[in-house]
Amino acid sequence: MSITSTITDIWRQWASQFDEGISYIPVIGAWFRPKWTSVILDRDGQFSQADGHGTLQALSEDQVRQLAQKKRLCLRLGQGLGKQRIITLPQAARNDPAATIALSLKQYFPFPEDDTAFAVHGSGKMDEANQWRFAVSFARKSIIEEAMSHAASLGLSPKVVDALGDNPLAEVNADLLSGGKAGGGKSASKILFALCALFILMAMVINGWTALTLAPTAAQLDALAKPGGTDQARLQKQAKDTAPAILDIWQAATDALPDNAYAEYLTYENGRLRIAGKADDAAMLVNAIESQSIFSGTSFAAASLKEDDGKESFDLTTRVQKRTRP
């Protein structure tokens, strides 16, 4: 089996189980369930339908002929013509119960293999022994042909044939003609697939629109952020180039202090340097700092006090005016 066939089979199994699960959800599930009109054929050739209470009501020939207008008509084989039974299968067979049953027709059905038609209802349920129980309709192919011929004589064209179970009002979900599910309902998996495809298409369109309309704007903004991209950017670059480096400021401040002075505190913010520490003669520090070409406008930020160790405290501020590095 090719990879494509394997993927297709996996998709079909998943889609079938997904559609069935959605159909059982209250309220919205009814929108996905197939809408079939059922007519029941008895052993004596009489047609009937179930009323709202599940009681079978015989139909006259005129009533039967009126059913010919129904597009989704299911012919259900009554007692003696068809039957439903529960078949238990191992867990390994839950994905394809029909194939497993087909290998052992004699074990499950009393008819000759070449005259046996069967169809599995739904995806089954797991029992306490971790085995799967499936409801299965079955009938003789020859009886189905006779029933279809009898229905056609009254103008009926059933699209699906099923066997009558315990509940005449049960949903139609198996077809003895095809050996599979009756179908006919809206496919939730196809709707989900279509929505995913739509979202992907919308994402591609939005991405294309973004590339065509926003990319030029993004390029302009990127140019603004690059040095030299605009006058403003050039001015910012020039200001950055002329701004002194922190190491230059520290070196200049260190060189300005005499040997008998040391800094305990140094900060640089908004173009001004603040330096505090102790010296033998704090008053001389103003001229010492001003001697450095990088500093100007030096002044005391706080009064100088004589400490117990004989040194004078100082707290100076000065403006850093230009860069010293070439």
PDB file of N, CA and C in Angstrom, residues 74-167:
ATOM      1  N   CYS A  74     -35.433   5.630   2.691  1.00  0.00           N
ATOM      2  CA  CYS A  74     -34.789   4.409   3.172  1.00  0.00           C
ATOM      3  C   CYS A  74     -35.835   3.301   3.268  1.00  0.00           C
ATOM      4  N   LEU A  75     -35.548   2.164   2.660  1.00  0.00           N
ATOM      5  CA  LEU A  75     -36.419   0.994   2.756  1.00  0.00           C
ATOM      6  C   LEU A  75     -35.884   0.097   3.854  1.00  0.00           C
ATOM      7  N   ARG A  76     -36.681  -0.078   4.890  1.00  0.00           N
ATOM      8  CA  ARG A  76     -36.264  -0.916   5.997  1.00  0.00           C
ATOM      9  C   ARG A  76     -36.974  -2.261   5.909  1.00  0.00           C
ATOM     10  N   LEU A  77     -36.183  -3.321   5.989  1.00  0.00           N
ATOM     11  CA  LEU A  77     -36.713  -4.676   5.894  1.00  0.00           C
ATOM     12  C   LEU A  77     -37.217  -5.124   7.257  1.00  0.00           C
ATOM     13  N   GLY A  78     -38.495  -5.487   7.299  1.00  0.00           N
ATOM     14  CA  GLY A  78     -39.103  -5.881   8.558  1.00  0.00           C
ATOM     15  C   GLY A  78     -38.737  -7.301   8.957  1.00  0.00           C
ATOM     16  N   GLN A  79     -39.428  -7.786   9.993  1.00  0.00           N
ATOM     17  CA  GLN A  79     -39.141  -9.109  10.539  1.00  0.00           C
ATOM     18  C   GLN A  79     -39.304 -10.181   9.473  1.00  0.00           C
ATOM     19  N   GLY A  80     -38.331 -11.065   9.396  1.00  0.00           N
ATOM     20  CA  GLY A  80     -38.356 -12.135   8.411  1.00  0.00           C
ATOM     21  C   GLY A  80     -37.642 -11.786   7.124  1.00  0.00           C
ATOM     22  N   LEU A  81     -37.390 -10.513   6.894  1.00  0.00           N
ATOM     23  CA  LEU A  81     -36.686 -10.081   5.687  1.00  0.00           C
ATOM     24  C   LEU A  81     -35.249  -9.655   5.984  1.00  0.00           C
ATOM     25  N   GLY A  82     -35.076  -8.984   7.089  1.00  0.00           N
ATOM     26  CA  GLY A  82     -33.749  -8.538   7.499  1.00  0.00           C
ATOM     27  C   GLY A  82     -33.673  -8.489   9.010  1.00  0.00           C
ATOM     28  N   LYS A  83     -32.480  -8.300   9.537  1.00  0.00           N
ATOM     29  CA  LYS A  83     -32.319  -8.324  10.989  1.00  0.00           C
ATOM     30  C   LYS A  83     -31.098  -7.531  11.399  1.00  0.00           C
ATOM     31  N   GLN A  84     -31.089  -7.124  12.659  1.00  0.00           N
ATOM     32  CA  GLN A  84     -29.913  -6.496  13.255  1.00  0.00           C
ATOM     33  C   GLN A  84     -29.410  -7.373  14.393  1.00  0.00           C
ATOM     34  N   ARG A  85     -28.098  -7.384  14.579  1.00  0.00           N
ATOM     35  CA  ARG A  85     -27.496  -8.116  15.694  1.00  0.00           C
ATOM     36  C   ARG A  85     -26.252  -7.379  16.158  1.00  0.00           C
ATOM     37  N   ILE A  86     -25.773  -7.735  17.348  1.00  0.00           N
ATOM     38  CA  ILE A  86     -24.551  -7.161  17.901  1.00  0.00           C
ATOM     39  C   ILE A  86     -23.409  -8.160  17.686  1.00  0.00           C
ATOM     40  N   ILE A  87     -22.328  -7.667  17.112  1.00  0.00           N
ATOM     41  CA  ILE A  87     -21.134  -8.486  16.881  1.00  0.00           C
ATOM     42  C   ILE A  87     -19.987  -7.900  17.689  1.00  0.00           C
ATOM     43  N   THR A  88     -19.319  -8.745  18.474  1.00  0.00           N
ATOM     44  CA  THR A  88     -18.194  -8.319  19.299  1.00  0.00           C
ATOM     45  C   THR A  88     -16.888  -8.672  18.596  1.00  0.00           C
ATOM     46  N   LEU A  89     -16.022  -7.674  18.496  1.00  0.00           N
ATOM     47  CA  LEU A  89     -14.745  -7.835  17.809  1.00  0.00           C
ATOM     48  C   LEU A  89     -13.608  -7.384  18.706  1.00  0.00           C
ATOM     49  N   PRO A  90     -12.398  -7.884  18.472  1.00  0.00           N
ATOM     50  CA  PRO A  90     -11.244  -7.407  19.260  1.00  0.00           C
ATOM     51  C   PRO A  90     -10.936  -5.942  18.947  1.00  0.00           C
ATOM     52  N   GLN A  91     -10.194  -5.320  19.841  1.00  0.00           N
ATOM     53  CA  GLN A  91      -9.902  -3.900  19.715  1.00  0.00           C
ATOM     54  C   GLN A  91      -9.146  -3.582  18.430  1.00  0.00           C
ATOM     55  N   ALA A  92      -8.340  -4.521  17.965  1.00  0.00           N
ATOM     56  CA  ALA A  92      -7.554  -4.280  16.754  1.00  0.00           C
ATOM     57  C   ALA A  92      -8.434  -4.104  15.521  1.00  0.00           C
ATOM     58  N   ALA A  93      -9.680  -4.570  15.586  1.00  0.00           N
ATOM     59  CA  ALA A  93     -10.569  -4.496  14.423  1.00  0.00           C
ATOM     60  C   ALA A  93     -11.485  -3.276  14.458  1.00  0.00           C
ATOM     61  N   ARG A  94     -11.302  -2.391  15.421  1.00  0.00           N
ATOM     62  CA  ARG A  94     -12.274  -1.314  15.590  1.00  0.00           C
ATOM     63  C   ARG A  94     -12.224  -0.293  14.457  1.00  0.00           C
ATOM     64  N   ASN A  95     -11.067  -0.153  13.790  1.00  0.00           N
ATOM     65  CA  ASN A  95     -10.975   0.833  12.713  1.00  0.00           C
ATOM     66  C   ASN A  95     -11.615   0.356  11.420  1.00  0.00           C
ATOM     67  N   ASP A  96     -11.705  -0.955  11.220  1.00  0.00           N
ATOM     68  CA  ASP A  96     -12.329  -1.489  10.001  1.00  0.00           C
ATOM     69  C   ASP A  96     -13.077  -2.771  10.341  1.00  0.00           C
ATOM     70  N   PRO A  97     -14.182  -2.650  11.082  1.00  0.00           N
ATOM     71  CA  PRO A  97     -14.913  -3.862  11.496  1.00  0.00           C
ATOM     72  C   PRO A  97     -15.504  -4.628  10.321  1.00  0.00           C
ATOM     73  N   ALA A  98     -15.906  -3.918   9.252  1.00  0.00           N
ATOM     74  CA  ALA A  98     -16.523  -4.590   8.113  1.00  0.00           C
ATOM     75  C   ALA A  98     -15.559  -5.585   7.477  1.00  0.00           C
ATOM     76  N   ALA A  99     -14.276  -5.213   7.375  1.00  0.00           N
ATOM     77  CA  ALA A  99     -13.291  -6.112   6.774  1.00  0.00           C
ATOM     78  C   ALA A  99     -13.109  -7.362   7.630  1.00  0.00           C
ATOM     79  N   THR A 100     -13.126  -7.207   8.950  1.00  0.00           N
ATOM     80  CA  THR A 100     -12.971  -8.348   9.849  1.00  0.00           C
ATOM     81  C   THR A 100     -14.176  -9.280   9.762  1.00  0.00           C
ATOM     82  N   ILE A 101     -15.368  -8.684   9.724  1.00  0.00           N
ATOM     83  CA  ILE A 101     -16.581  -9.493   9.631  1.00  0.00           C
ATOM     84  C   ILE A 101     -16.631 -10.241   8.302  1.00  0.00           C
ATOM     85  N   ALA A 102     -16.191  -9.586   7.237  1.00  0.00           N
ATOM     86  CA  ALA A 102     -16.237 -10.205   5.904  1.00  0.00           C
ATOM     87  C   ALA A 102     -15.376 -11.460   5.829  1.00  0.00           C
ATOM     88  N   LEU A 103     -14.357 -11.567   6.667  1.00  0.00           N
ATOM     89  CA  LEU A 103     -13.489 -12.748   6.665  1.00  0.00           C
ATOM     90  C   LEU A 103     -14.145 -13.953   7.323  1.00  0.00           C
ATOM     91  N   SER A 104     -15.215 -13.726   8.083  1.00  0.00           N
ATOM     92  CA  SER A 104     -15.861 -14.833   8.826  1.00  0.00           C
ATOM     93  C   SER A 104     -17.377 -14.745   8.707  1.00  0.00           C
ATOM     94  N   LEU A 105     -17.888 -14.651   7.474  1.00  0.00           N
ATOM     95  CA  LEU A 105     -19.332 -14.494   7.280  1.00  0.00           C
ATOM     96  C   LEU A 105     -20.116 -15.680   7.850  1.00  0.00           C
ATOM     97  N   LYS A 106     -19.583 -16.875   7.693  1.00  0.00           N
ATOM     98  CA  LYS A 106     -20.298 -18.067   8.189  1.00  0.00           C
ATOM     99  C   LYS A 106     -20.440 -18.046   9.701  1.00  0.00           C
ATOM    100  N   GLN A 107     -19.491 -17.420  10.357  1.00  0.00           N
ATOM    101  CA  GLN A 107     -19.528 -17.364  11.828  1.00  0.00           C
ATOM    102  C   GLN A 107     -20.639 -16.450  12.334  1.00  0.00           C
ATOM    103  N   TYR A 108     -20.954 -15.411  11.547  1.00  0.00           N
ATOM    104  CA  TYR A 108     -21.884 -14.403  12.046  1.00  0.00           C
ATOM    105  C   TYR A 108     -23.282 -14.470  11.406  1.00  0.00           C
ATOM    106  N   PHE A 109     -23.411 -15.001  10.200  1.00  0.00           N
ATOM    107  CA  PHE A 109     -24.686 -14.954   9.489  1.00  0.00           C
ATOM    108  C   PHE A 109     -25.081 -16.345   8.997  1.00  0.00           C
ATOM    109  N   PRO A 110     -26.391 -16.631   8.987  1.00  0.00           N
ATOM    110  CA  PRO A 110     -26.849 -17.980   8.627  1.00  0.00           C
ATOM    111  C   PRO A 110     -27.046 -18.190   7.123  1.00  0.00           C
ATOM    112  N   PHE A 111     -26.697 -17.222   6.297  1.00  0.00           N
ATOM    113  CA  PHE A 111     -26.941 -17.323   4.864  1.00  0.00           C
ATOM    114  C   PHE A 111     -25.667 -17.729   4.124  1.00  0.00           C
ATOM    115  N   PRO A 112     -25.819 -18.206   2.899  1.00  0.00           N
ATOM    116  CA  PRO A 112     -24.621 -18.468   2.080  1.00  0.00           C
ATOM    117  C   PRO A 112     -23.812 -17.178   1.887  1.00  0.00           C
ATOM    118  N   GLU A 113     -22.512 -17.322   1.838  1.00  0.00           N
ATOM    119  CA  GLU A 113     -21.656 -16.137   1.763  1.00  0.00           C
ATOM    120  C   GLU A 113     -21.967 -15.267   0.552  1.00  0.00           C
ATOM    121  N   ASP A 114     -22.240 -15.915  -0.607  1.00  0.00           N
ATOM    122  CA  ASP A 114     -22.487 -15.137  -1.815  1.00  0.00           C
ATOM    123  C   ASP A 114     -23.875 -14.515  -1.841  1.00  0.00           C
ATOM    124  N   ASP A 115     -24.693 -14.821  -0.832  1.00  0.00           N
ATOM    125  CA  ASP A 115     -26.043 -14.255  -0.773  1.00  0.00           C
ATOM    126  C   ASP A 115     -26.244 -13.446   0.515  1.00  0.00           C
ATOM    127  N   THR A 116     -25.139 -13.016   1.117  1.00  0.00           N
ATOM    128  CA  THR A 116     -25.215 -12.278   2.386  1.00  0.00           C
ATOM    129  C   THR A 116     -24.821 -10.822   2.174  1.00  0.00           C
ATOM    130  N   ALA A 117     -25.666  -9.929   2.623  1.00  0.00           N
ATOM    131  CA  ALA A 117     -25.361  -8.490   2.633  1.00  0.00           C
ATOM    132  C   ALA A 117     -25.393  -8.018   4.080  1.00  0.00           C
ATOM    133  N   PHE A 118     -24.399  -7.207   4.446  1.00  0.00           N
ATOM    134  CA  PHE A 118     -24.378  -6.679   5.818  1.00  0.00           C
ATOM    135  C   PHE A 118     -23.811  -5.270   5.798  1.00  0.00           C
ATOM    136  N   ALA A 119     -24.103  -4.528   6.848  1.00  0.00           N
ATOM    137  CA  ALA A 119     -23.594  -3.164   6.996  1.00  0.00           C
ATOM    138  C   ALA A 119     -23.454  -2.862   8.481  1.00  0.00           C
ATOM    139  N   VAL A 120     -22.338  -2.212   8.849  1.00  0.00           N
ATOM    140  CA  VAL A 120     -22.047  -1.898  10.246  1.00  0.00           C
ATOM    141  C   VAL A 120     -22.603  -0.527  10.594  1.00  0.00           C
ATOM    142  N   HIS A 121     -23.225  -0.427  11.773  1.00  0.00           N
ATOM    143  CA  HIS A 121     -23.769   0.848  12.249  1.00  0.00           C
ATOM    144  C   HIS A 121     -22.718   1.570  13.082  1.00  0.00           C
ATOM    145  N   GLY A 122     -22.318   2.752  12.666  1.00  0.00           N
ATOM    146  CA  GLY A 122     -21.461   3.595  13.495  1.00  0.00           C
ATOM    147  C   GLY A 122     -20.103   2.988  13.769  1.00  0.00           C
ATOM    148  N   SER A 123     -19.426   3.541  14.781  1.00  0.00           N
ATOM    149  CA  SER A 123     -18.065   3.132  15.119  1.00  0.00           C
ATOM    150  C   SER A 123     -18.000   2.201  16.316  1.00  0.00           C
ATOM    151  N   GLY A 124     -19.153   1.769  16.832  1.00  0.00           N
ATOM    152  CA  GLY A 124     -19.173   0.785  17.903  1.00  0.00           C
ATOM    153  C   GLY A 124     -18.891   1.374  19.278  1.00  0.00           C
ATOM    154  N   LYS A 125     -18.987   0.493  20.287  1.00  0.00           N
ATOM    155  CA  LYS A 125     -18.719   0.879  21.676  1.00  0.00           C
ATOM    156  C   LYS A 125     -17.863  -0.185  22.333  1.00  0.00           C
ATOM    157  N   MET A 126     -16.989   0.258  23.231  1.00  0.00           N
ATOM    158  CA  MET A 126     -16.101  -0.671  23.924  1.00  0.00           C
ATOM    159  C   MET A 126     -16.787  -1.197  25.183  1.00  0.00           C
ATOM    160  N   ASP A 127     -16.685  -2.513  25.419  1.00  0.00           N
ATOM    161  CA  ASP A 127     -17.303  -3.101  26.604  1.00  0.00           C
ATOM    162  C   ASP A 127     -16.280  -3.200  27.732  1.00  0.00           C
ATOM    163  N   GLU A 128     -16.675  -3.845  28.820  1.00  0.00           N
ATOM    164  CA  GLU A 128     -15.809  -3.918  29.987  1.00  0.00           C
ATOM    165  C   GLU A 128     -14.563  -4.767  29.739  1.00  0.00           C
ATOM    166  N   ALA A 129     -14.630  -5.660  28.758  1.00  0.00           N
ATOM    167  CA  ALA A 129     -13.495  -6.530  28.447  1.00  0.00           C
ATOM    168  C   ALA A 129     -12.573  -5.917  27.404  1.00  0.00           C
ATOM    169  N   ASN A 130     -12.749  -4.604  27.144  1.00  0.00           N
ATOM    170  CA  ASN A 130     -11.938  -3.890  26.148  1.00  0.00           C
ATOM    171  C   ASN A 130     -12.118  -4.444  24.745  1.00  0.00           C
ATOM    172  N   GLN A 131     -13.288  -5.014  24.495  1.00  0.00           N
ATOM    173  CA  GLN A 131     -13.649  -5.438  23.149  1.00  0.00           C
ATOM    174  C   GLN A 131     -14.714  -4.490  22.605  1.00  0.00           C
ATOM    175  N   TRP A 132     -14.852  -4.471  21.295  1.00  0.00           N
ATOM    176  CA  TRP A 132     -15.753  -3.516  20.659  1.00  0.00           C
ATOM    177  C   TRP A 132     -17.012  -4.208  20.160  1.00  0.00           C
ATOM    178  N   ARG A 133     -18.146  -3.590  20.488  1.00  0.00           N
ATOM    179  CA  ARG A 133     -19.455  -4.136  20.105  1.00  0.00           C
ATOM    180  C   ARG A 133     -20.047  -3.256  19.004  1.00  0.00           C
ATOM    181  N   PHE A 134     -20.412  -3.900  17.901  1.00  0.00           N
ATOM    182  CA  PHE A 134     -20.950  -3.191  16.743  1.00  0.00           C
ATOM    183  C   PHE A 134     -22.350  -3.710  16.421  1.00  0.00           C
ATOM    184  N   ALA A 135     -23.255  -2.763  16.176  1.00  0.00           N
ATOM    185  CA  ALA A 135     -24.573  -3.130  15.665  1.00  0.00           C
ATOM    186  C   ALA A 135     -24.444  -3.361  14.156  1.00  0.00           C
ATOM    187  N   VAL A 136     -24.947  -4.489  13.682  1.00  0.00           N
ATOM    188  CA  VAL A 136     -24.799  -4.859  12.274  1.00  0.00           C
ATOM    189  C   VAL A 136     -26.161  -5.263  11.707  1.00  0.00           C
ATOM    190  N   SER A 137     -26.540  -4.672  10.568  1.00  0.00           N
ATOM    191  CA  SER A 137     -27.729  -5.081   9.830  1.00  0.00           C
ATOM    192  C   SER A 137     -27.315  -6.122   8.794  1.00  0.00           C
ATOM    193  N   PHE A 138     -28.167  -7.125   8.583  1.00  0.00           N
ATOM    194  CA  PHE A 138     -27.848  -8.121   7.568  1.00  0.00           C
ATOM    195  C   PHE A 138     -29.144  -8.673   6.957  1.00  0.00           C
ATOM    196  N   ALA A 139     -29.025  -9.173   5.734  1.00  0.00           N
ATOM    197  CA  ALA A 139     -30.159  -9.757   5.004  1.00  0.00           C
ATOM    198  C   ALA A 139     -29.608 -10.504   3.805  1.00  0.00           C
ATOM    199  N   ARG A 140     -30.448 -11.311   3.192  1.00  0.00           N
ATOM    200  CA  ARG A 140     -30.048 -12.012   1.968  1.00  0.00           C
ATOM    201  C   ARG A 140     -30.119 -11.041   0.802  1.00  0.00           C
ATOM    202  N   LYS A 141     -29.126 -11.127  -0.074  1.00  0.00           N
ATOM    203  CA  LYS A 141     -29.107 -10.251  -1.240  1.00  0.00           C
ATOM    204  C   LYS A 141     -30.320 -10.490  -2.129  1.00  0.00           C
ATOM    205  N   SER A 142     -30.737 -11.735  -2.235  1.00  0.00           N
ATOM    206  CA  SER A 142     -31.900 -12.056  -3.068  1.00  0.00           C
ATOM    207  C   SER A 142     -33.166 -11.408  -2.528  1.00  0.00           C
ATOM    208  N   ILE A 143     -33.301 -11.361  -1.207  1.00  0.00           N
ATOM    209  CA  ILE A 143     -34.474 -10.719  -0.597  1.00  0.00           C
ATOM    210  C   ILE A 143     -34.431  -9.217  -0.830  1.00  0.00           C
ATOM    211  N   ILE A 144     -33.246  -8.636  -0.753  1.00  0.00           N
ATOM    212  CA  ILE A 144     -33.106  -7.192  -1.004  1.00  0.00           C
ATOM    213  C   ILE A 144     -33.522  -6.861  -2.425  1.00  0.00           C
ATOM    214  N   GLU A 145     -33.107  -7.699  -3.388  1.00  0.00           N
ATOM    215  CA  GLU A 145     -33.488  -7.459  -4.788  1.00  0.00           C
ATOM    216  C   GLU A 145     -35.000  -7.535  -4.959  1.00  0.00           C
ATOM    217  N   GLU A 146     -35.635  -8.512  -4.318  1.00  0.00           N
ATOM    218  CA  GLU A 146     -37.090  -8.642  -4.406  1.00  0.00           C
ATOM    219  C   GLU A 146     -37.780  -7.439  -3.753  1.00  0.00           C
ATOM    220  N   ALA A 147     -37.270  -6.991  -2.618  1.00  0.00           N
ATOM    221  CA  ALA A 147     -37.866  -5.844  -1.922  1.00  0.00           C
ATOM    222  C   ALA A 147     -37.738  -4.582  -2.767  1.00  0.00           C
ATOM    223  N   MET A 148     -36.596  -4.375  -3.408  1.00  0.00           N
ATOM    224  CA  MET A 148     -36.396  -3.202  -4.263  1.00  0.00           C
ATOM    225  C   MET A 148     -37.324  -3.267  -5.478  1.00  0.00           C
ATOM    226  N   SER A 149     -37.512  -4.465  -6.024  1.00  0.00           N
ATOM    227  CA  SER A 149     -38.402  -4.622  -7.176  1.00  0.00           C
ATOM    228  C   SER A 149     -39.844  -4.322  -6.784  1.00  0.00           C
ATOM    229  N   HIS A 150     -40.243  -4.790  -5.594  1.00  0.00           N
ATOM    230  CA  HIS A 150     -41.604  -4.530  -5.118  1.00  0.00           C
ATOM    231  C   HIS A 150     -41.811  -3.033  -4.867  1.00  0.00           C
ATOM    232  N   ALA A 151     -40.807  -2.375  -4.301  1.00  0.00           N
ATOM    233  CA  ALA A 151     -40.917  -0.936  -4.058  1.00  0.00           C
ATOM    234  C   ALA A 151     -41.007  -0.173  -5.375  1.00  0.00           C
ATOM    235  N   ALA A 152     -40.227  -0.590  -6.363  1.00  0.00           N
ATOM    236  CA  ALA A 152     -40.244   0.085  -7.663  1.00  0.00           C
ATOM    237  C   ALA A 152     -41.603  -0.058  -8.355  1.00  0.00           C
ATOM    238  N   SER A 153     -42.290  -1.173  -8.092  1.00  0.00           N
ATOM    239  CA  SER A 153     -43.602  -1.365  -8.714  1.00  0.00           C
ATOM    240  C   SER A 153     -44.624  -0.335  -8.229  1.00  0.00           C
ATOM    241  N   LEU A 154     -44.356   0.272  -7.089  1.00  0.00           N
ATOM    242  CA  LEU A 154     -45.248   1.304  -6.547  1.00  0.00           C
ATOM    243  C   LEU A 154     -44.648   2.704  -6.714  1.00  0.00           C
ATOM    244  N   GLY A 155     -43.603   2.790  -7.510  1.00  0.00           N
ATOM    245  CA  GLY A 155     -43.015   4.096  -7.807  1.00  0.00           C
ATOM    246  C   GLY A 155     -41.954   4.560  -6.831  1.00  0.00           C
ATOM    247  N   LEU A 156     -41.545   3.689  -5.926  1.00  0.00           N
ATOM    248  CA  LEU A 156     -40.540   4.083  -4.933  1.00  0.00           C
ATOM    249  C   LEU A 156     -39.133   3.806  -5.466  1.00  0.00           C
ATOM    250  N   SER A 157     -38.205   4.680  -5.093  1.00  0.00           N
ATOM    251  CA  SER A 157     -36.799   4.499  -5.467  1.00  0.00           C
ATOM    252  C   SER A 157     -35.928   4.714  -4.233  1.00  0.00           C
ATOM    253  N   PRO A 158     -35.890   3.731  -3.346  1.00  0.00           N
ATOM    254  CA  PRO A 158     -35.091   3.884  -2.125  1.00  0.00           C
ATOM    255  C   PRO A 158     -33.608   4.040  -2.453  1.00  0.00           C
ATOM    256  N   LYS A 159     -32.984   4.984  -1.790  1.00  0.00           N
ATOM    257  CA  LYS A 159     -31.540   5.173  -1.958  1.00  0.00           C
ATOM    258  C   LYS A 159     -30.748   4.281  -1.007  1.00  0.00           C
ATOM    259  N   VAL A 160     -31.404   3.876   0.078  1.00  0.00           N
ATOM    260  CA  VAL A 160     -30.742   3.096   1.118  1.00  0.00           C
ATOM    261  C   VAL A 160     -31.670   1.979   1.566  1.00  0.00           C
ATOM    262  N   VAL A 161     -31.091   0.821   1.871  1.00  0.00           N
ATOM    263  CA  VAL A 161     -31.841  -0.305   2.427  1.00  0.00           C
ATOM    264  C   VAL A 161     -31.204  -0.680   3.754  1.00  0.00           C
ATOM    265  N   ASP A 162     -32.040  -0.858   4.776  1.00  0.00           N
ATOM    266  CA  ASP A 162     -31.558  -1.203   6.108  1.00  0.00           C
ATOM    267  C   ASP A 162     -32.506  -2.238   6.698  1.00  0.00           C
ATOM    268  N   ALA A 163     -32.069  -2.885   7.757  1.00  0.00           N
ATOM    269  CA  ALA A 163     -32.914  -3.843   8.455  1.00  0.00           C
ATOM    270  C   ALA A 163     -33.532  -3.175   9.677  1.00  0.00           C
ATOM    271  N   LEU A 164     -34.767  -3.481   9.941  1.00  0.00           N
ATOM    272  CA  LEU A 164     -35.472  -2.886  11.079  1.00  0.00           C
ATOM    273  C   LEU A 164     -34.929  -3.450  12.379  1.00  0.00           C
ATOM    274  N   GLY A 165     -34.594  -2.552  13.314  1.00  0.00           N
ATOM    275  CA  GLY A 165     -34.110  -2.973  14.620  1.00  0.00           C
ATOM    276  C   GLY A 165     -35.207  -2.883  15.659  1.00  0.00           C
ATOM    277  N   ASP A 166     -34.801  -2.790  16.923  1.00  0.00           N
ATOM    278  CA  ASP A 166     -35.775  -2.729  18.008  1.00  0.00           C
ATOM    279  C   ASP A 166     -36.519  -1.402  18.024  1.00  0.00           C
ATOM    280  N   ASN A 167     -35.894  -0.342  17.529  1.00  0.00           N
ATOM    281  CA  ASN A 167     -36.511   0.987  17.553  1.00  0.00           C
ATOM    282  C   ASN A 167     -36.807   1.449  16.124  1.00  0.00           C
TER     283      ASN A 167
END
